[in-house]
């Protein structure tokens, strides 16, 4: 059982260099400090099969893959992750923190990549069933800020998405904001262009509210 006694699924979403991975880890660490049982997962990946799919997904630069192909691949990884890791963790009362979940597919392959959104939504229902996040933190960062962060990053990782160009990233951001506007109870849009500690504090506070943990 988690200290709060409340199992929950919390997802982190955002574009490249939005800081979501760092923030997901910070939240996991702060909850664990309070004795909460936390399971952190990343997508695509998180299971043996999922990591194999991640390899294809991220590094097959020489293999042409349509947005539809990518959506099927990453959603297959997700279906496995839900059954192998997320549901068992929720069943034992853990808080599951997902570094990306199905909104990534809607935003990247749908809004930015042009795959049919209704089809993608149906695919997500098939893959995850009722395993839907209780709360989704969208780390929103303007595309100029991403460009600045990237050029400051010595170890740039140019996978197919990061090299996709400005318009792709504009559509991605717009798509995420639309998803958030359509489900304001699930989403919290967090301004990611602030100091790491300020962002972390907002996320920690909203999570304490969700889990019914009193602040110290
Ligand atoms: P990340 O390490 O930034 O989370 O990178 C994962 C990459 O995979 C990122 O470029 C976004 C992409 N992605 C999709 O395009 N669709 C998805 O459904 C997921 C989970 C990730």
Tab-separated table of C-alpha atoms and ligand atoms in Angstrom:
chain	number	residue	atom	x	y	z
A	1	UNK	CA	0.000	0.000	0.000
A	2	UNK	CA	1.196	3.492	-0.651
A	3	UNK	CA	1.393	5.800	2.363
A	4	UNK	CA	-1.572	7.738	1.034
A	5	UNK	CA	-3.458	4.510	0.463
A	6	UNK	CA	-4.479	5.760	-2.957
A	7	UNK	CA	-3.312	4.014	-6.110
A	8	UNK	CA	-3.087	6.428	-9.011
A	9	UNK	CA	-1.784	6.677	-12.535
A	10	UNK	CA	-0.037	9.962	-13.313
A	11	UNK	CA	1.330	10.681	-16.780
A	12	UNK	CA	3.841	13.265	-17.960
A	13	UNK	CA	3.559	14.697	-21.439
A	14	UNK	CA	5.306	17.309	-23.504
A	15	UNK	CA	7.505	17.901	-26.503
A	16	UNK	CA	11.228	17.378	-26.818
A	17	UNK	CA	13.376	19.056	-24.157
A	18	UNK	CA	10.279	19.956	-22.144
A	19	UNK	CA	11.876	18.638	-18.954
A	20	UNK	CA	9.198	16.006	-18.365
A	21	UNK	CA	11.601	13.119	-17.688
A	22	UNK	CA	13.454	15.115	-15.067
A	23	UNK	CA	10.169	16.212	-13.484
A	24	UNK	CA	8.776	12.668	-13.496
A	25	UNK	CA	11.878	11.509	-11.630
A	26	UNK	CA	11.701	14.394	-9.183
A	27	UNK	CA	8.098	13.582	-8.375
A	28	UNK	CA	8.910	9.897	-7.917
A	29	UNK	CA	11.746	10.769	-5.520
A	30	UNK	CA	9.634	13.182	-3.474
A	31	UNK	CA	6.790	10.670	-3.118
A	32	UNK	CA	9.183	7.877	-2.142
A	33	UNK	CA	10.623	10.155	0.545
A	34	UNK	CA	7.140	10.212	2.038
A	35	UNK	CA	6.962	6.445	1.978
A	36	UNK	CA	4.742	6.173	-1.090
A	37	UNK	CA	5.155	3.048	-3.231
A	38	UNK	CA	6.032	4.439	-6.674
A	39	UNK	CA	6.466	2.673	-9.984
A	40	UNK	CA	7.964	4.771	-12.773
A	41	UNK	CA	7.629	3.679	-16.384
A	42	UNK	CA	8.707	5.115	-19.692
A	43	UNK	CA	7.300	4.886	-23.171
A	44	UNK	CA	7.918	3.435	-25.610
A	45	UNK	CA	9.490	0.647	-23.556
A	46	UNK	CA	9.213	-0.408	-19.936
A	47	UNK	CA	8.971	-4.132	-20.631
A	48	UNK	CA	11.335	-6.475	-22.458
A	49	UNK	CA	9.053	-6.517	-25.501
A	50	UNK	CA	8.529	-2.776	-25.226
A	51	UNK	CA	12.267	-2.045	-25.172
A	52	UNK	CA	12.687	-4.109	-28.338
A	53	UNK	CA	9.916	-2.082	-29.947
A	54	UNK	CA	11.545	1.135	-28.718
A	55	UNK	CA	14.702	0.209	-30.619
A	56	UNK	CA	12.781	-0.099	-33.860
A	57	UNK	CA	10.792	2.997	-33.073
A	58	UNK	CA	13.697	5.296	-32.331
A	59	UNK	CA	16.685	3.992	-34.193
A	60	UNK	CA	15.465	2.547	-37.450
A	61	UNK	CA	16.294	5.760	-39.271
A	62	UNK	CA	16.964	3.815	-42.420
A	63	UNK	CA	13.508	2.221	-42.398
A	64	UNK	CA	10.639	4.368	-43.637
A	65	UNK	CA	7.756	4.335	-41.125
A	66	UNK	CA	4.474	6.154	-41.534
A	67	UNK	CA	2.717	7.866	-38.630
A	68	UNK	CA	0.231	4.950	-38.669
A	69	UNK	CA	3.045	2.389	-38.418
A	70	UNK	CA	4.653	4.298	-35.558
A	71	UNK	CA	1.313	4.556	-33.754
A	72	UNK	CA	0.732	0.812	-33.991
A	73	UNK	CA	4.243	0.047	-32.803
A	74	UNK	CA	4.202	2.344	-29.793
A	75	UNK	CA	0.653	1.331	-28.889
A	76	UNK	CA	1.665	-2.336	-28.968
A	77	UNK	CA	4.421	-1.478	-26.500
A	78	UNK	CA	1.819	0.338	-24.375
A	79	UNK	CA	-0.610	-2.604	-24.358
A	80	UNK	CA	2.163	-4.778	-22.936
A	81	UNK	CA	3.234	-2.165	-20.400
A	82	UNK	CA	-0.323	-1.791	-19.118
A	83	UNK	CA	-0.734	-5.521	-18.547
A	84	UNK	CA	2.758	-6.408	-17.368
A	85	UNK	CA	3.574	-3.418	-15.161
A	86	UNK	CA	0.924	-0.719	-14.725
A	87	UNK	CA	-2.115	-2.781	-13.727
A	88	UNK	CA	-0.195	-5.000	-11.290
A	89	UNK	CA	1.352	-1.891	-9.687
A	90	UNK	CA	-2.035	-0.178	-9.335
A	91	UNK	CA	-3.478	-3.388	-7.901
A	92	UNK	CA	-0.903	-3.347	-5.083
A	93	UNK	CA	-1.774	0.279	-4.331
A	94	UNK	CA	1.202	1.988	-5.962
A	95	UNK	CA	1.347	5.382	-7.597
A	96	UNK	CA	2.411	4.799	-11.202
A	97	UNK	CA	4.247	7.636	-12.919
A	98	UNK	CA	4.302	7.280	-16.688
A	99	UNK	CA	6.883	9.249	-18.670
A	100	UNK	CA	4.547	9.529	-21.677
A	101	UNK	CA	1.321	7.609	-22.244
A	102	UNK	CA	-1.386	7.576	-24.901
A	103	UNK	CA	-1.597	11.352	-25.278
A	104	UNK	CA	1.874	11.148	-26.863
A	105	UNK	CA	0.461	9.051	-29.685
A	106	UNK	CA	-2.456	11.435	-30.217
A	107	UNK	CA	-0.128	14.454	-30.200
A	108	UNK	CA	2.874	13.075	-32.120
A	109	UNK	CA	1.301	10.679	-34.611
A	110	UNK	CA	-2.099	12.385	-34.741
A	111	UNK	CA	-1.888	16.157	-34.463
A	112	UNK	CA	1.727	16.488	-35.599
A	113	UNK	CA	2.058	13.429	-37.841
A	114	UNK	CA	-1.339	13.568	-39.541
A	115	UNK	CA	-2.705	10.098	-38.618
A	116	UNK	CA	-6.483	9.912	-38.197
A	117	UNK	CA	-7.385	11.019	-34.672
A	118	UNK	CA	-10.582	8.991	-34.300
A	119	UNK	CA	-8.727	5.866	-35.384
A	120	UNK	CA	-5.942	6.596	-32.918
A	121	UNK	CA	-8.443	7.105	-30.098
A	122	UNK	CA	-10.121	3.783	-30.842
A	123	UNK	CA	-6.709	2.128	-30.905
A	124	UNK	CA	-5.869	3.555	-27.487
A	125	UNK	CA	-9.127	2.274	-25.999
A	126	UNK	CA	-8.314	-1.166	-27.388
A	127	UNK	CA	-4.789	-1.059	-25.927
A	128	UNK	CA	-5.411	0.395	-22.447
A	129	UNK	CA	-9.098	-0.204	-21.711
A	130	UNK	CA	-9.990	1.666	-18.550
A	131	UNK	CA	-6.369	2.180	-17.499
A	132	UNK	CA	-6.534	5.930	-18.046
A	133	UNK	CA	-4.411	8.489	-16.154
A	134	UNK	CA	-5.986	10.107	-13.098
A	135	UNK	CA	-3.846	13.146	-13.787
A	136	UNK	CA	-1.716	14.245	-16.718
A	137	UNK	CA	0.942	16.911	-16.389
A	138	UNK	CA	1.561	18.629	-19.691
A	139	UNK	CA	4.873	20.462	-19.607
A	140	UNK	CA	4.228	23.229	-22.039
A	141	UNK	CA	7.243	24.935	-23.559
A	142	UNK	CA	7.307	27.294	-26.550
A	143	UNK	CA	9.101	25.997	-29.616
A	144	UNK	CA	11.697	28.815	-29.416
A	145	UNK	CA	12.590	27.661	-25.914
A	146	UNK	CA	13.055	24.086	-27.149
A	147	UNK	CA	15.358	25.339	-29.907
A	148	UNK	CA	17.363	27.298	-27.342
A	149	UNK	CA	17.624	24.326	-24.983
A	150	UNK	CA	18.733	22.089	-27.806
A	151	UNK	CA	21.485	24.352	-28.982
A	152	UNK	CA	22.724	24.589	-25.392
A	153	UNK	CA	22.777	20.802	-25.147
A	154	UNK	CA	26.192	19.444	-26.070
A	155	UNK	CA	24.964	15.880	-26.458
A	156	UNK	CA	22.205	16.406	-28.932
A	157	UNK	CA	20.178	13.341	-29.717
A	158	UNK	CA	18.858	13.721	-33.231
A	159	UNK	CA	16.274	11.036	-33.622
A	160	UNK	CA	13.660	11.298	-36.306
A	161	UNK	CA	11.385	13.489	-34.184
A	162	UNK	CA	13.950	15.913	-32.925
A	163	UNK	CA	15.077	16.463	-36.490
A	164	UNK	CA	11.493	16.852	-37.663
A	165	UNK	CA	11.547	20.603	-38.002
A	166	UNK	CA	9.820	23.559	-36.514
A	167	UNK	CA	6.388	23.045	-38.057
A	168	UNK	CA	6.135	19.562	-36.638
A	169	UNK	CA	6.902	20.926	-33.182
A	170	UNK	CA	4.369	23.737	-33.576
A	171	UNK	CA	1.639	21.238	-34.504
A	172	UNK	CA	2.712	19.028	-31.636
A	173	UNK	CA	2.425	21.805	-29.087
A	174	UNK	CA	-0.928	22.937	-30.475
A	175	UNK	CA	-2.189	19.336	-30.398
A	176	UNK	CA	-1.184	18.853	-26.788
A	177	UNK	CA	-2.925	22.084	-25.805
A	178	UNK	CA	-6.089	20.926	-27.558
A	179	UNK	CA	-6.004	17.597	-25.763
A	180	UNK	CA	-5.613	19.442	-22.472
A	181	UNK	CA	-8.463	21.853	-23.253
A	182	UNK	CA	-10.767	18.924	-24.058
A	183	UNK	CA	-10.119	17.249	-20.686
A	184	UNK	CA	-9.438	19.990	-18.163
A	185	UNK	CA	-10.112	17.749	-15.167
A	186	UNK	CA	-7.456	15.242	-16.130
A	187	UNK	CA	-4.836	17.642	-17.506
A	188	UNK	CA	-2.776	20.205	-15.666
A	189	UNK	CA	-0.886	22.440	-18.063
A	190	UNK	CA	2.384	23.447	-16.449
A	191	UNK	CA	4.482	26.310	-17.791
A	192	UNK	CA	7.774	24.500	-18.380
A	193	UNK	CA	9.776	27.632	-19.111
A	194	UNK	CA	10.557	28.289	-15.449
A	195	UNK	CA	13.241	27.153	-13.018
A	196	UNK	CA	13.197	23.397	-12.410
A	197	UNK	CA	12.368	23.798	-8.703
A	198	UNK	CA	9.349	26.025	-9.366
A	199	UNK	CA	7.951	23.528	-11.880
A	200	UNK	CA	8.617	20.643	-9.472
A	201	UNK	CA	6.839	22.437	-6.631
A	202	UNK	CA	3.675	22.974	-8.711
A	203	UNK	CA	3.644	19.315	-9.714
A	204	UNK	CA	4.267	18.140	-6.147
A	205	UNK	CA	1.418	20.299	-4.810
A	206	UNK	CA	-1.078	19.117	-7.420
A	207	UNK	CA	-0.042	15.519	-6.772
A	208	UNK	CA	-0.492	15.883	-3.008
A	209	UNK	CA	-3.993	17.214	-3.706
A	210	UNK	CA	-4.732	14.252	-5.964
A	211	UNK	CA	-3.461	11.699	-3.453
A	212	UNK	CA	-4.868	13.414	-0.383
A	213	UNK	CA	-1.425	13.853	1.197
A	214	UNK	CA	-1.122	16.767	3.636
A	215	UNK	CA	1.802	19.133	3.029
A	216	UNK	CA	4.432	19.266	5.736
B	1	LIG	P1	11.372	10.832	-24.943
B	1	LIG	O1	12.589	10.143	-24.476
B	1	LIG	O2	11.504	12.295	-25.196
B	1	LIG	O3	10.165	10.518	-24.153
B	1	LIG	O4	11.257	10.276	-26.431
B	1	LIG	C1	10.396	9.407	-26.924
B	1	LIG	C2	10.188	9.765	-28.382
B	1	LIG	O5	9.144	8.974	-28.902
B	1	LIG	C3	9.780	11.202	-28.584
B	1	LIG	O6	10.343	11.696	-29.776
B	1	LIG	C4	8.289	11.109	-28.749
B	1	LIG	C5	8.113	9.790	-29.395
B	1	LIG	N1	6.813	9.170	-29.127
B	1	LIG	C6	5.838	9.207	-30.108
B	1	LIG	O7	6.065	9.742	-31.182
B	1	LIG	N2	4.632	8.629	-29.845
B	1	LIG	C7	4.351	8.015	-28.665
B	1	LIG	O8	3.248	7.514	-28.470
B	1	LIG	C8	5.388	7.984	-27.652
B	1	LIG	C9	5.120	7.325	-26.339
B	1	LIG	C10	6.585	8.570	-27.930
